[in-house]
Short mmCIF file of C-alpha atoms in Angstrom, two decimals:
data_model
loop_
_atom_site.label_atom_id
_atom_site.label_comp_id
_atom_site.label_asym_id
_atom_site.label_seq_id
_atom_site.Cartn_x
_atom_site.Cartn_y
_atom_site.Cartn_z
CA UNK P 667 0.00 0.00 0.00
CA UNK P 668 1.37 3.40 -0.98
CA UNK P 669 1.02 6.17 1.53
CA UNK P 670 1.13 8.70 -1.31
CA UNK P 671 -0.76 8.26 -4.58
CA UNK P 672 -0.34 10.53 -7.61
CA UNK P 673 -2.40 10.85 -10.77
CA UNK P 674 -2.03 10.78 -13.63
CA UNK P 675 1.13 8.72 -14.02
CA UNK P 676 1.87 10.22 -17.42
CA UNK P 677 0.57 13.40 -19.00
CA UNK P 678 1.09 14.90 -22.45
CA UNK P 679 -0.11 18.43 -23.14
CA UNK P 680 0.04 21.01 -25.89
CA UNK P 681 1.96 24.18 -25.16
CA UNK P 682 -0.33 26.71 -23.49
CA UNK P 683 -2.65 24.17 -21.85
CA UNK P 684 -3.65 24.30 -18.18
CA UNK P 685 -2.30 21.26 -16.34
CA UNK P 686 -3.39 19.64 -13.08
CA UNK P 687 -1.53 16.93 -11.19
CA UNK P 688 -3.17 15.32 -8.17
CA UNK P 689 -1.80 13.84 -4.97
CA UNK P 690 -3.66 11.92 -2.26
CA UNK P 691 -2.16 10.65 0.97
CA UNK P 692 -3.28 8.38 3.77
CA UNK P 693 -1.05 9.32 6.71
CA UNK P 694 -0.92 12.19 9.17
CA UNK P 695 1.37 14.85 7.84
CA UNK P 696 2.98 18.08 8.97
CA UNK P 697 3.69 19.29 5.43
CA UNK P 698 3.38 18.34 1.78
CA UNK P 699 6.02 19.06 -0.82
CA UNK P 700 5.89 19.29 -4.58
CA UNK P 701 9.19 18.46 -6.26
CA UNK P 702 10.38 18.65 -9.86
CA UNK P 703 12.83 16.13 -11.32
CA UNK P 704 14.46 16.88 -14.66
CA UNK P 705 15.73 14.20 -17.07
CA UNK P 706 19.25 14.46 -15.62
CA UNK P 707 17.89 13.29 -12.29
CA UNK P 708 18.33 16.35 -10.11
CA UNK P 709 15.38 17.25 -7.88
CA UNK P 710 14.32 20.74 -6.85
CA UNK P 711 11.65 21.72 -4.39
CA UNK P 712 8.78 23.75 -5.86
CA UNK P 713 6.45 24.19 -2.90
CA UNK P 714 6.01 23.24 0.71
CA UNK P 715 2.42 23.40 1.97
CA UNK P 716 0.73 22.79 5.26
CA UNK P 717 -2.55 24.53 4.39
CA UNK P 718 -4.27 26.59 1.74
CA UNK P 719 -2.65 27.64 -1.49
CA UNK P 720 0.71 28.90 -2.78
CA UNK P 721 1.62 30.49 -6.10
CA UNK P 722 4.96 30.95 -7.78
CA UNK P 723 4.94 32.27 -11.30
CA UNK P 724 2.82 29.93 -13.42
CA UNK P 725 2.71 27.26 -10.73
CA UNK P 726 -0.05 26.98 -8.13
CA UNK P 727 -0.26 24.39 -5.37
CA UNK P 728 -3.26 23.75 -3.16
CA UNK P 729 -3.89 21.42 -0.26
CA UNK P 730 -7.07 20.23 1.48
CA UNK P 731 -6.04 18.80 4.84
CA UNK P 732 -9.48 17.34 5.63
CA UNK P 733 -9.63 15.46 2.34
CA UNK P 734 -5.90 14.59 2.39
CA UNK P 735 -5.48 15.85 -1.13
CA UNK P 736 -3.25 18.29 -2.95
CA UNK P 737 -3.09 19.56 -6.51
CA UNK P 738 -0.33 21.16 -8.55
CA UNK P 739 -1.49 23.39 -11.40
CA UNK P 740 0.60 24.77 -14.24
CA UNK P 741 -0.91 27.63 -16.22
CA UNK P 742 0.14 28.37 -19.81
CA UNK P 743 2.33 25.27 -19.97
CA UNK P 744 5.63 25.43 -21.85
CA UNK P 745 7.96 22.71 -23.17
CA UNK P 746 10.49 23.61 -20.48
CA UNK P 747 7.91 22.44 -17.91
CA UNK P 748 8.49 18.88 -19.16
CA UNK P 749 9.73 16.94 -16.14
CA UNK P 750 8.62 14.47 -13.50
CA UNK P 751 6.60 16.06 -10.71
CA UNK P 752 6.75 14.33 -7.36
CA UNK P 753 4.50 14.73 -4.34
CA UNK P 754 6.12 14.07 -0.95
CA UNK P 755 4.67 14.21 2.54
CA UNK P 756 6.48 14.80 5.78
CA UNK P 757 5.07 12.67 8.56
CA UNK P 758 3.86 14.47 11.65
CA UNK P 759 5.70 11.91 13.77
CA UNK P 760 9.22 12.90 12.79
CA UNK P 761 11.63 13.82 10.06
CA UNK P 762 10.72 11.14 7.54
CA UNK P 763 9.18 11.72 4.13
CA UNK P 764 7.07 9.49 1.89
CA UNK P 765 7.11 10.01 -1.85
CA UNK P 766 4.65 9.44 -4.66
CA UNK P 767 5.79 7.65 -7.81
CA UNK P 768 5.73 10.86 -9.80
CA UNK P 769 3.83 12.25 -12.78
CA UNK P 770 5.79 12.42 -16.01
CA UNK P 771 4.76 15.56 -17.91
CA UNK P 772 5.60 16.21 -21.54
CA UNK P 773 4.60 19.54 -23.06
CA UNK P 774 4.63 19.54 -26.85
CA UNK P 775 5.34 22.78 -28.76
CA UNK A 670 27.66 28.45 -3.47
CA UNK A 671 25.78 26.41 -0.90
CA UNK A 672 24.52 23.03 -1.88
CA UNK A 673 24.84 19.28 -1.88
CA UNK A 674 27.32 17.39 -4.00
CA UNK A 675 27.32 13.72 -4.85
CA UNK A 676 30.08 11.89 -6.60
CA UNK A 677 30.49 10.25 -8.93
CA UNK A 678 27.51 10.87 -11.22
CA UNK A 679 27.85 7.42 -12.80
CA UNK A 680 29.41 4.40 -11.13
CA UNK A 681 29.98 0.91 -12.44
CA UNK A 682 30.94 -2.00 -10.23
CA UNK A 683 31.27 -5.73 -10.54
CA UNK A 684 28.86 -7.94 -8.65
CA UNK A 685 30.13 -8.80 -5.19
CA UNK A 686 32.13 -5.61 -4.68
CA UNK A 687 31.33 -3.03 -2.03
CA UNK A 688 31.06 0.54 -3.27
CA UNK A 689 30.84 3.86 -1.40
CA UNK A 690 28.81 6.81 -2.66
CA UNK A 691 29.82 10.25 -1.51
CA UNK A 692 27.48 12.99 -0.25
CA UNK A 693 28.74 16.36 1.00
CA UNK A 694 26.76 19.47 1.98
CA UNK A 695 27.84 22.96 2.98
CA UNK A 696 24.37 24.16 4.01
CA UNK A 697 25.06 23.59 7.71
CA UNK A 698 22.11 21.19 7.80
CA UNK A 699 21.86 18.73 10.66
CA UNK A 700 19.66 16.13 8.95
CA UNK A 701 20.83 14.09 5.97
CA UNK A 702 19.10 11.34 4.01
CA UNK A 703 19.85 8.63 1.46
CA UNK A 704 17.15 7.55 -0.97
CA UNK A 705 16.97 4.98 -3.70
CA UNK A 706 14.93 5.59 -6.85
CA UNK A 707 13.83 2.77 -9.16
CA UNK A 708 11.70 3.08 -12.31
CA UNK A 709 8.00 3.26 -11.52
CA UNK A 710 8.57 3.64 -7.78
CA UNK A 711 8.72 6.58 -5.46
CA UNK A 712 11.91 7.47 -3.62
CA UNK A 713 12.52 5.02 -0.80
CA UNK A 714 14.45 5.88 2.34
CA UNK A 715 17.61 3.87 2.99
CA UNK A 716 19.12 5.67 6.00
CA UNK A 717 18.86 9.05 7.64
CA UNK A 718 20.87 10.95 10.20
CA UNK A 719 19.63 13.78 12.37
CA UNK A 720 22.94 14.53 14.08
CA UNK A 721 26.63 13.66 13.86
CA UNK A 722 27.51 10.12 15.01
CA UNK A 723 23.86 9.03 14.91
CA UNK A 724 21.76 7.50 12.14
CA UNK A 725 18.59 5.45 11.73
CA UNK A 726 17.53 2.77 9.28
CA UNK A 727 14.89 3.63 6.72
CA UNK A 728 12.50 1.29 4.98
CA UNK A 729 15.13 -0.50 2.83
CA UNK A 730 18.36 -0.45 4.87
CA UNK A 731 19.33 -4.10 4.29
CA UNK A 732 22.57 -4.38 2.35
CA UNK A 733 23.58 -0.77 3.00
CA UNK A 734 25.69 0.98 5.62
CA UNK A 735 26.37 4.64 6.45
CA UNK A 736 28.51 6.77 8.70
CA UNK A 737 28.16 10.33 9.95
CA UNK A 738 31.51 11.37 11.39
CA UNK A 739 31.20 14.97 10.19
CA UNK A 740 28.18 17.23 9.85
CA UNK A 741 29.00 17.88 6.21
CA UNK A 742 29.40 14.28 5.07
CA UNK A 743 27.11 11.24 4.93
CA UNK A 744 28.66 8.49 2.77
CA UNK A 745 26.64 5.43 1.78
CA UNK A 746 28.23 2.02 1.26
CA UNK A 747 26.41 -0.45 -0.94
CA UNK A 748 27.59 -3.84 0.21
CA UNK A 749 27.65 -7.17 -1.59
CA UNK A 750 24.69 -8.20 0.58
CA UNK A 751 22.40 -5.83 -1.34
CA UNK A 752 20.57 -8.15 -3.74
CA UNK A 753 19.67 -5.61 -6.42
CA UNK A 754 21.98 -2.59 -6.11
CA UNK A 755 21.56 -1.12 -9.58
CA UNK A 756 19.56 2.09 -9.06
CA UNK A 757 19.67 5.87 -8.87
CA UNK A 758 20.78 7.08 -5.44
CA UNK A 759 19.86 10.51 -4.10
CA UNK A 760 21.21 12.27 -1.05
CA UNK A 761 19.28 15.07 0.65
CA UNK A 762 19.63 17.35 3.62
CA UNK A 763 17.45 19.71 5.65
CA UNK A 764 17.55 21.84 8.74
CA UNK A 765 16.66 19.92 11.86
CA UNK A 766 13.14 20.49 13.07
CA UNK A 767 10.83 23.14 11.77
CA UNK A 768 8.82 23.09 8.60
CA UNK A 769 11.59 23.17 6.05
CA UNK A 770 12.16 21.58 2.70
CA UNK A 771 14.74 18.99 1.75
CA UNK A 772 17.57 19.92 -0.59
CA UNK A 773 18.66 17.19 -2.98
CA UNK A 774 21.99 16.35 -4.51
CA UNK A 775 22.32 15.58 -8.25
CA UNK A 776 22.29 11.82 -7.66
CA UNK A 777 24.58 8.89 -8.44
CA UNK A 778 23.53 6.24 -10.94
CA UNK A 779 25.03 2.92 -9.83
CA UNK A 780 25.19 0.01 -12.24
CA UNK A 781 26.37 -3.36 -11.03
CA UNK A 782 27.58 -5.59 -13.83
#
């Protein structure tokens, strides 16, 4: 059983489309992270959320603590957004994180 | 520049040999982590350390060993007891406590021939 589930697994979009990636979790958490992994393998943190909504440029992340669900939205998608997006949750019992399997996004020009 | 470095980026070893992966950070972070990434699976925790000279096993520690003699360094040894060592290995660090994000190294891709 996976503590963190992401959907969809793969996503192909045309440049300019609005994109939504979903994350559901089943454990008690203190924070949820959205990460981006580029083809070379390096991972960068996009957002850390414990409630509500955050926006950075064309990226928006929301979380609903009661429903144990988070979404990552990308507005006006661009080919450079092509990457794997990973949802991770930090347990409220300590310093450990659980990771989703990632959503592979390809944006076509 | 502050950050996390891992070396080497690609590593090839013969079956049965131990190999040590390097992870160094100059972010003054107390907590450091080793993860393994396999195709179609989320990152899985191998070991983590919250302070120098102390570390805890993660979900898949069998066949691995670590040390934390310095705050900046958290090397991972993949031993011959690890049944399927070929994978992408990621090191991360974060400040101890608080609501803070993890910072990841560039990763080491280990292939055992």
